[in-house]
Structures are given as C-alpha cells and as structure tokens.
mmCIF file of C-alpha atoms in Angstrom:
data_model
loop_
_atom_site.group_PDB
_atom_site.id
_atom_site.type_symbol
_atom_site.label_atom_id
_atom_site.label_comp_id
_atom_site.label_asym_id
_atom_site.label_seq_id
_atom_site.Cartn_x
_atom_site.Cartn_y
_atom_site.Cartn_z
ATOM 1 C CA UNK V 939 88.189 208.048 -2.746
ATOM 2 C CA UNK V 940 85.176 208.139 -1.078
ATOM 3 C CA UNK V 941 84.515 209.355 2.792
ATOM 4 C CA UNK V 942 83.469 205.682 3.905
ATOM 5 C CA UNK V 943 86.839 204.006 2.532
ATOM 6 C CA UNK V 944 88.918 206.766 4.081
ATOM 7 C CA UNK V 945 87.745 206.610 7.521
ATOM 8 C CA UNK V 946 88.172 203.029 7.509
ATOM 9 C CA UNK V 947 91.699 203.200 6.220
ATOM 10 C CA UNK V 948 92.285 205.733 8.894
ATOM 11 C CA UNK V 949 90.804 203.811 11.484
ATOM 12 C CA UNK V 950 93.247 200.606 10.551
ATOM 13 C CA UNK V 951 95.978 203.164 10.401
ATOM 14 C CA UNK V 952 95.207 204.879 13.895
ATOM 15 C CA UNK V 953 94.912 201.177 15.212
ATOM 16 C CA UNK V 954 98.395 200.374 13.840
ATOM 17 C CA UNK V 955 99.716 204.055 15.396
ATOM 18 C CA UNK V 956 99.070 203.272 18.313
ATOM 19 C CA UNK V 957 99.744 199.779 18.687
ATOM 20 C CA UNK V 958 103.726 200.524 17.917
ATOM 21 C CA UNK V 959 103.614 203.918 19.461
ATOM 22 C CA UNK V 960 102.617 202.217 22.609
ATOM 23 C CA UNK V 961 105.416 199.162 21.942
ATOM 24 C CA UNK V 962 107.431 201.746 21.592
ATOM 25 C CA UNK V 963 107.041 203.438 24.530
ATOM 26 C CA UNK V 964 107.192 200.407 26.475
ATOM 27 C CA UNK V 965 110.859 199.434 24.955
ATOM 28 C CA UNK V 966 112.406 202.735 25.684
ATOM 29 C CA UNK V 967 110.630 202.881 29.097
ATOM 30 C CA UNK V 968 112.581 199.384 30.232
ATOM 31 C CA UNK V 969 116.036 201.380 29.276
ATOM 32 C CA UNK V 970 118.163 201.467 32.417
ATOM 33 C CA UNK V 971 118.681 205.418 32.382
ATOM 34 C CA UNK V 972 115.234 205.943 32.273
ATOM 35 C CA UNK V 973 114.190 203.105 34.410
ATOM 36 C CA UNK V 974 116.422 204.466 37.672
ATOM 37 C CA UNK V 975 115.035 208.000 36.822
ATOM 38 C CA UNK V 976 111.354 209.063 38.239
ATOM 39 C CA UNK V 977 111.504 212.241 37.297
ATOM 40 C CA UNK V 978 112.772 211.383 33.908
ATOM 41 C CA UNK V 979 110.055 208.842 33.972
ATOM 42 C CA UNK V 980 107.389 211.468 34.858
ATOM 43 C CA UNK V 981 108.326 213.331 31.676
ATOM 44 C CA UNK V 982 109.007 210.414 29.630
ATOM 45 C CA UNK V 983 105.034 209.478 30.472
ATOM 46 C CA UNK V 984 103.632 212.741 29.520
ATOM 47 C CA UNK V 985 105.342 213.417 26.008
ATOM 48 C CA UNK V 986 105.369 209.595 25.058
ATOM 49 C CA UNK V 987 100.851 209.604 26.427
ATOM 50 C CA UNK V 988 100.448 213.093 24.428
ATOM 51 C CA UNK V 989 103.116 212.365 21.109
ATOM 52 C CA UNK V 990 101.297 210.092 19.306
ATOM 53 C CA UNK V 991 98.524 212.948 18.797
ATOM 54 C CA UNK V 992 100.745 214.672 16.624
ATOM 55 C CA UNK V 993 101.410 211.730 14.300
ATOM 56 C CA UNK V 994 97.324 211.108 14.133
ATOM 57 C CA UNK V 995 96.827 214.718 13.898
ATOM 58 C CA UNK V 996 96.840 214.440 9.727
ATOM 59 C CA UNK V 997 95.797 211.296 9.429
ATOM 60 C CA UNK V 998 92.290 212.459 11.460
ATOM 61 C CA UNK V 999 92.254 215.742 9.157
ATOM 62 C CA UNK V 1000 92.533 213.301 5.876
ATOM 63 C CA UNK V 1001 89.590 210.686 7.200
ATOM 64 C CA UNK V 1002 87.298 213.833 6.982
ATOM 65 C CA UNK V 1003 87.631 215.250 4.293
ATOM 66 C CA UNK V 1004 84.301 215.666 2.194
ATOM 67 C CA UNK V 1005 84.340 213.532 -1.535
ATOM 68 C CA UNK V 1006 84.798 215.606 -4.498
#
C-alpha cells in the first residue's frame, strides 16, 4: 500500500477515533457518580482528554511508514 492511501485511511480512522472517543466520554461523564463528583470529574477529564493518544498512537506510526 502506498504512503498516500495510508495516511488517508489513517486520517478517516483518527476522525472516527475521536468522534466516539469523545461520545464516549460525554456518556460516561453524564453518569450520576461521576456527575456529583468534581474531583472524580477532574480526573475523569484528564485521562479521558489524554487516552485517546494511546489508541492513535499505532495508527500514527502505521500512516508513516515509508512504501516498500
């Protein structure tokens, strides 16, 4: 697969990442436990904001890889 078709893949699947990461994030944040909690929120902000590096982490490393 060539360079050009790989970062565009992993564009459209960053895009997607984040888009349910972020609806994610916004379902658990409504939850009632959380909701009453601000330090709980404070925390919940920080790892949900930083976590989806991790899952885009490999998908970055794949878009740039050189062709064969």
């Amino acid at each position: 697969m060539r360079i050009r078709t790989r970062k565009f893949l992993g564009t459209i699947a960053l895009l997607v990442l984040v888009v349910l990461w972020s609806l994610m994030g916004m379902t658990v944040a409504q939850t009632p436990w959380l909701a009453n909690s601000g330090l709980l929120q404070a925390i919940f902000y920080v790892v949900a904001g930083l976590g989806w590096v991790l899952p885009a982490m490999p998908i970055v490393s794949w878009m740039g890889r050189p062709d064969r």
